Amino acid sequence: MVRRNNSNSEITIQKWIKDGRGAGSGKDYKPWLTVRDVSSEGRSHRIFGHKTQRTHHLLSDLELAVFLLLEWHPETEDIREQFPLRLEDTQALAMDAIISHPAYQGVTQIMTSDFLVTTGNHQQPKFALQAKYSESLQDTRTIEKLELERRYWHQKSIPWFLFAKRRAKLSRVLGKRALKSFHPRLFNVRFFAGESWSVTNGRYCRNQTASSSRERDYQFTGYRL
């Protein structure tokens, strides 16, 4: 997702496309955004991935926590962070949903998903994931951009998940023992698959409808710690 102060000029966008950002897979993948390009939410991280054999760029402690969960899951085969969404598609979806597409000083910005994951599970070989701090979900504009992202992956027939967590120290998110060993059995995570999660004033409500200040309903399927 496009974050505040992450805006880029048309020249920068074209240069990144030419450089192959957002393209490739495995060790050859280049994330659309790197830790040098953006102002992160808290701390940013560069961490080596053993599955991909390359350095991953993670823009918050929460993204790092999610990455570690994905890295240690036995079915994960590839993790592509800061994955760009096709501009023509998000523009069309924004027009259809009557939502303003992210732009800065007249330059349309390319949206991203935090993670596009390839798995060895034949029933769900690929899924996209967005990691957000719960506090940010009180913002109507954030919800609108999440809805564009959700529609994008729905159009591609790829499952999309929202992973939300209250802001906390990484040791609290993962647990001190897990943080030291990075072993998946130590992560206390619950996965709510196929359930509708909605946002009402920044809180998660199962089996309820959420309304933004603009009277739109947005529903998400989510991970929660």
PDB file of N, CA, C and O in Angstrom, residues 60-100:
ATOM      1  N   SER A  60       8.336  -1.975   8.618  1.00  0.00           N
ATOM      2  CA  SER A  60       7.867  -1.789   9.989  1.00  0.00           C
ATOM      3  C   SER A  60       8.160  -3.052  10.796  1.00  0.00           C
ATOM      4  O   SER A  60       8.453  -4.111  10.230  1.00  0.00           O
ATOM      5  N   ASP A  61       8.068  -2.941  12.113  1.00  0.00           N
ATOM      6  CA  ASP A  61       8.220  -4.118  12.971  1.00  0.00           C
ATOM      7  C   ASP A  61       7.129  -5.144  12.662  1.00  0.00           C
ATOM      8  O   ASP A  61       7.368  -6.355  12.723  1.00  0.00           O
ATOM      9  N   LEU A  62       5.939  -4.658  12.337  1.00  0.00           N
ATOM     10  CA  LEU A  62       4.842  -5.575  12.041  1.00  0.00           C
ATOM     11  C   LEU A  62       5.129  -6.370  10.769  1.00  0.00           C
ATOM     12  O   LEU A  62       4.887  -7.583  10.719  1.00  0.00           O
ATOM     13  N   GLU A  63       5.653  -5.711   9.757  1.00  0.00           N
ATOM     14  CA  GLU A  63       6.012  -6.432   8.537  1.00  0.00           C
ATOM     15  C   GLU A  63       7.091  -7.475   8.820  1.00  0.00           C
ATOM     16  O   GLU A  63       7.071  -8.569   8.251  1.00  0.00           O
ATOM     17  N   LEU A  64       8.031  -7.128   9.691  1.00  0.00           N
ATOM     18  CA  LEU A  64       9.059  -8.100  10.061  1.00  0.00           C
ATOM     19  C   LEU A  64       8.441  -9.308  10.743  1.00  0.00           C
ATOM     20  O   LEU A  64       8.800 -10.455  10.451  1.00  0.00           O
ATOM     21  N   ALA A  65       7.498  -9.075  11.648  1.00  0.00           N
ATOM     22  CA  ALA A  65       6.839 -10.180  12.344  1.00  0.00           C
ATOM     23  C   ALA A  65       6.114 -11.087  11.359  1.00  0.00           C
ATOM     24  O   ALA A  65       6.205 -12.316  11.431  1.00  0.00           O
ATOM     25  N   VAL A  66       5.396 -10.483  10.412  1.00  0.00           N
ATOM     26  CA  VAL A  66       4.673 -11.269   9.410  1.00  0.00           C
ATOM     27  C   VAL A  66       5.655 -12.042   8.533  1.00  0.00           C
ATOM     28  O   VAL A  66       5.444 -13.220   8.228  1.00  0.00           O
ATOM     29  N   PHE A  67       6.741 -11.383   8.142  1.00  0.00           N
ATOM     30  CA  PHE A  67       7.740 -12.055   7.304  1.00  0.00           C
ATOM     31  C   PHE A  67       8.294 -13.299   7.998  1.00  0.00           C
ATOM     32  O   PHE A  67       8.450 -14.353   7.375  1.00  0.00           O
ATOM     33  N   LEU A  68       8.600 -13.196   9.277  1.00  0.00           N
ATOM     34  CA  LEU A  68       9.154 -14.333  10.008  1.00  0.00           C
ATOM     35  C   LEU A  68       8.156 -15.485  10.070  1.00  0.00           C
ATOM     36  O   LEU A  68       8.531 -16.657   9.962  1.00  0.00           O
ATOM     37  N   LEU A  69       6.874 -15.154  10.230  1.00  0.00           N
ATOM     38  CA  LEU A  69       5.846 -16.195  10.225  1.00  0.00           C
ATOM     39  C   LEU A  69       5.798 -16.893   8.867  1.00  0.00           C
ATOM     40  O   LEU A  69       5.711 -18.121   8.781  1.00  0.00           O
ATOM     41  N   LEU A  70       5.858 -16.104   7.808  1.00  0.00           N
ATOM     42  CA  LEU A  70       5.828 -16.673   6.460  1.00  0.00           C
ATOM     43  C   LEU A  70       7.103 -17.463   6.161  1.00  0.00           C
ATOM     44  O   LEU A  70       7.061 -18.539   5.563  1.00  0.00           O
ATOM     45  N   GLU A  71       8.239 -16.922   6.582  1.00  0.00           N
ATOM     46  CA  GLU A  71       9.533 -17.545   6.318  1.00  0.00           C
ATOM     47  C   GLU A  71       9.614 -18.944   6.934  1.00  0.00           C
ATOM     48  O   GLU A  71      10.192 -19.865   6.347  1.00  0.00           O
ATOM     49  N   TRP A  72       9.025 -19.097   8.100  1.00  0.00           N
ATOM     50  CA  TRP A  72       9.129 -20.379   8.794  1.00  0.00           C
ATOM     51  C   TRP A  72       7.963 -21.325   8.534  1.00  0.00           C
ATOM     52  O   TRP A  72       7.953 -22.439   9.033  1.00  0.00           O
ATOM     53  N   HIS A  73       6.984 -20.881   7.755  1.00  0.00           N
ATOM     54  CA  HIS A  73       5.885 -21.792   7.448  1.00  0.00           C
ATOM     55  C   HIS A  73       6.377 -22.823   6.425  1.00  0.00           C
ATOM     56  O   HIS A  73       6.955 -22.465   5.397  1.00  0.00           O
ATOM     57  N   PRO A  74       6.143 -24.096   6.677  1.00  0.00           N
ATOM     58  CA  PRO A  74       6.691 -25.145   5.801  1.00  0.00           C
ATOM     59  C   PRO A  74       6.168 -25.102   4.371  1.00  0.00           C
ATOM     60  O   PRO A  74       6.820 -25.625   3.467  1.00  0.00           O
ATOM     61  N   GLU A  75       4.989 -24.505   4.136  1.00  0.00           N
ATOM     62  CA  GLU A  75       4.429 -24.486   2.791  1.00  0.00           C
ATOM     63  C   GLU A  75       4.878 -23.273   1.974  1.00  0.00           C
ATOM     64  O   GLU A  75       4.648 -23.229   0.769  1.00  0.00           O
ATOM     65  N   THR A  76       5.506 -22.295   2.613  1.00  0.00           N
ATOM     66  CA  THR A  76       5.931 -21.088   1.898  1.00  0.00           C
ATOM     67  C   THR A  76       7.094 -21.398   0.962  1.00  0.00           C
ATOM     68  O   THR A  76       8.087 -21.992   1.367  1.00  0.00           O
ATOM     69  N   GLU A  77       6.964 -20.981  -0.298  1.00  0.00           N
ATOM     70  CA  GLU A  77       8.025 -21.198  -1.286  1.00  0.00           C
ATOM     71  C   GLU A  77       8.686 -19.901  -1.742  1.00  0.00           C
ATOM     72  O   GLU A  77       9.866 -19.882  -2.068  1.00  0.00           O
ATOM     73  N   ASP A  78       7.920 -18.823  -1.789  1.00  0.00           N
ATOM     74  CA  ASP A  78       8.476 -17.541  -2.227  1.00  0.00           C
ATOM     75  C   ASP A  78       7.733 -16.411  -1.529  1.00  0.00           C
ATOM     76  O   ASP A  78       6.508 -16.495  -1.333  1.00  0.00           O
ATOM     77  N   ILE A  79       8.460 -15.370  -1.154  1.00  0.00           N
ATOM     78  CA  ILE A  79       7.883 -14.193  -0.501  1.00  0.00           C
ATOM     79  C   ILE A  79       8.341 -12.963  -1.264  1.00  0.00           C
ATOM     80  O   ILE A  79       9.526 -12.666  -1.328  1.00  0.00           O
ATOM     81  N   ARG A  80       7.390 -12.269  -1.869  1.00  0.00           N
ATOM     82  CA  ARG A  80       7.713 -11.038  -2.585  1.00  0.00           C
ATOM     83  C   ARG A  80       7.090  -9.862  -1.834  1.00  0.00           C
ATOM     84  O   ARG A  80       5.864  -9.700  -1.828  1.00  0.00           O
ATOM     85  N   GLU A  81       7.923  -9.073  -1.175  1.00  0.00           N
ATOM     86  CA  GLU A  81       7.450  -7.941  -0.385  1.00  0.00           C
ATOM     87  C   GLU A  81       7.362  -6.679  -1.234  1.00  0.00           C
ATOM     88  O   GLU A  81       8.010  -6.570  -2.275  1.00  0.00           O
ATOM     89  N   GLN A  82       6.526  -5.729  -0.778  1.00  0.00           N
ATOM     90  CA  GLN A  82       6.332  -4.448  -1.477  1.00  0.00           C
ATOM     91  C   GLN A  82       6.022  -4.709  -2.954  1.00  0.00           C
ATOM     92  O   GLN A  82       6.658  -4.179  -3.858  1.00  0.00           O
ATOM     93  N   PHE A  83       5.011  -5.553  -3.178  1.00  0.00           N
ATOM     94  CA  PHE A  83       4.671  -5.976  -4.539  1.00  0.00           C
ATOM     95  C   PHE A  83       3.759  -4.949  -5.203  1.00  0.00           C
ATOM     96  O   PHE A  83       2.697  -4.606  -4.681  1.00  0.00           O
ATOM     97  N   PRO A  84       4.137  -4.429  -6.386  1.00  0.00           N
ATOM     98  CA  PRO A  84       3.341  -3.382  -7.040  1.00  0.00           C
ATOM     99  C   PRO A  84       2.093  -3.925  -7.709  1.00  0.00           C
ATOM    100  O   PRO A  84       2.103  -5.019  -8.288  1.00  0.00           O
ATOM    101  N   LEU A  85       1.026  -3.152  -7.651  1.00  0.00           N
ATOM    102  CA  LEU A  85      -0.216  -3.496  -8.322  1.00  0.00           C
ATOM    103  C   LEU A  85      -0.260  -2.784  -9.676  1.00  0.00           C
ATOM    104  O   LEU A  85       0.160  -1.628  -9.781  1.00  0.00           O
ATOM    105  N   ARG A  86      -0.761  -3.450 -10.676  1.00  0.00           N
ATOM    106  CA  ARG A  86      -0.794  -2.896 -12.033  1.00  0.00           C
ATOM    107  C   ARG A  86      -1.617  -1.610 -12.038  1.00  0.00           C
ATOM    108  O   ARG A  86      -2.795  -1.603 -11.679  1.00  0.00           O
ATOM    109  N   LEU A  87      -0.990  -0.525 -12.446  1.00  0.00           N
ATOM    110  CA  LEU A  87      -1.600   0.804 -12.345  1.00  0.00           C
ATOM    111  C   LEU A  87      -2.913   0.907 -13.113  1.00  0.00           C
ATOM    112  O   LEU A  87      -3.899   1.458 -12.604  1.00  0.00           O
ATOM    113  N   GLU A  88      -2.937   0.394 -14.336  1.00  0.00           N
ATOM    114  CA  GLU A  88      -4.161   0.501 -15.135  1.00  0.00           C
ATOM    115  C   GLU A  88      -5.344  -0.184 -14.445  1.00  0.00           C
ATOM    116  O   GLU A  88      -6.481   0.297 -14.519  1.00  0.00           O
ATOM    117  N   ASP A  89      -5.066  -1.285 -13.752  1.00  0.00           N
ATOM    118  CA  ASP A  89      -6.131  -2.017 -13.073  1.00  0.00           C
ATOM    119  C   ASP A  89      -6.633  -1.265 -11.840  1.00  0.00           C
ATOM    120  O   ASP A  89      -7.845  -1.179 -11.610  1.00  0.00           O
ATOM    121  N   THR A  90      -5.727  -0.732 -11.031  1.00  0.00           N
ATOM    122  CA  THR A  90      -6.159  -0.013  -9.830  1.00  0.00           C
ATOM    123  C   THR A  90      -6.878   1.285 -10.187  1.00  0.00           C
ATOM    124  O   THR A  90      -7.810   1.698  -9.489  1.00  0.00           O
ATOM    125  N   GLN A  91      -6.481   1.920 -11.285  1.00  0.00           N
ATOM    126  CA  GLN A  91      -7.176   3.124 -11.719  1.00  0.00           C
ATOM    127  C   GLN A  91      -8.607   2.802 -12.134  1.00  0.00           C
ATOM    128  O   GLN A  91      -9.546   3.539 -11.786  1.00  0.00           O
ATOM    129  N   ALA A  92      -8.780   1.712 -12.866  1.00  0.00           N
ATOM    130  CA  ALA A  92     -10.123   1.308 -13.295  1.00  0.00           C
ATOM    131  C   ALA A  92     -10.989   0.935 -12.094  1.00  0.00           C
ATOM    132  O   ALA A  92     -12.171   1.295 -12.029  1.00  0.00           O
ATOM    133  N   LEU A  93     -10.396   0.250 -11.128  1.00  0.00           N
ATOM    134  CA  LEU A  93     -11.139  -0.139  -9.930  1.00  0.00           C
ATOM    135  C   LEU A  93     -11.524   1.086  -9.105  1.00  0.00           C
ATOM    136  O   LEU A  93     -12.626   1.154  -8.545  1.00  0.00           O
ATOM    137  N   ALA A  94     -10.640   2.055  -9.034  1.00  0.00           N
ATOM    138  CA  ALA A  94     -10.919   3.280  -8.280  1.00  0.00           C
ATOM    139  C   ALA A  94     -12.072   4.043  -8.922  1.00  0.00           C
ATOM    140  O   ALA A  94     -12.956   4.562  -8.226  1.00  0.00           O
ATOM    141  N   MET A  95     -12.078   4.099 -10.235  1.00  0.00           N
ATOM    142  CA  MET A  95     -13.154   4.781 -10.942  1.00  0.00           C
ATOM    143  C   MET A  95     -14.482   4.072 -10.716  1.00  0.00           C
ATOM    144  O   MET A  95     -15.516   4.710 -10.457  1.00  0.00           O
ATOM    145  N   ASP A  96     -14.452   2.746 -10.763  1.00  0.00           N
ATOM    146  CA  ASP A  96     -15.672   1.961 -10.572  1.00  0.00           C
ATOM    147  C   ASP A  96     -16.212   2.094  -9.151  1.00  0.00           C
ATOM    148  O   ASP A  96     -17.417   2.141  -8.935  1.00  0.00           O
ATOM    149  N   ALA A  97     -15.298   2.176  -8.176  1.00  0.00           N
ATOM    150  CA  ALA A  97     -15.709   2.253  -6.768  1.00  0.00           C
ATOM    151  C   ALA A  97     -15.930   3.691  -6.304  1.00  0.00           C
ATOM    152  O   ALA A  97     -16.338   3.915  -5.153  1.00  0.00           O
ATOM    153  N   ILE A  98     -15.661   4.647  -7.185  1.00  0.00           N
ATOM    154  CA  ILE A  98     -15.756   6.080  -6.855  1.00  0.00           C
ATOM    155  C   ILE A  98     -14.866   6.380  -5.653  1.00  0.00           C
ATOM    156  O   ILE A  98     -15.274   6.975  -4.646  1.00  0.00           O
ATOM    157  N   ILE A  99     -13.626   5.917  -5.728  1.00  0.00           N
ATOM    158  CA  ILE A  99     -12.608   6.167  -4.702  1.00  0.00           C
ATOM    159  C   ILE A  99     -11.437   6.857  -5.382  1.00  0.00           C
ATOM    160  O   ILE A  99     -11.003   6.455  -6.465  1.00  0.00           O
ATOM    161  N   SER A 100     -10.926   7.897  -4.771  1.00  0.00           N
ATOM    162  CA  SER A 100      -9.791   8.611  -5.344  1.00  0.00           C
ATOM    163  C   SER A 100      -8.560   7.718  -5.346  1.00  0.00           C
ATOM    164  O   SER A 100      -8.186   7.160  -4.312  1.00  0.00           O
TER     165      SER A 100
END
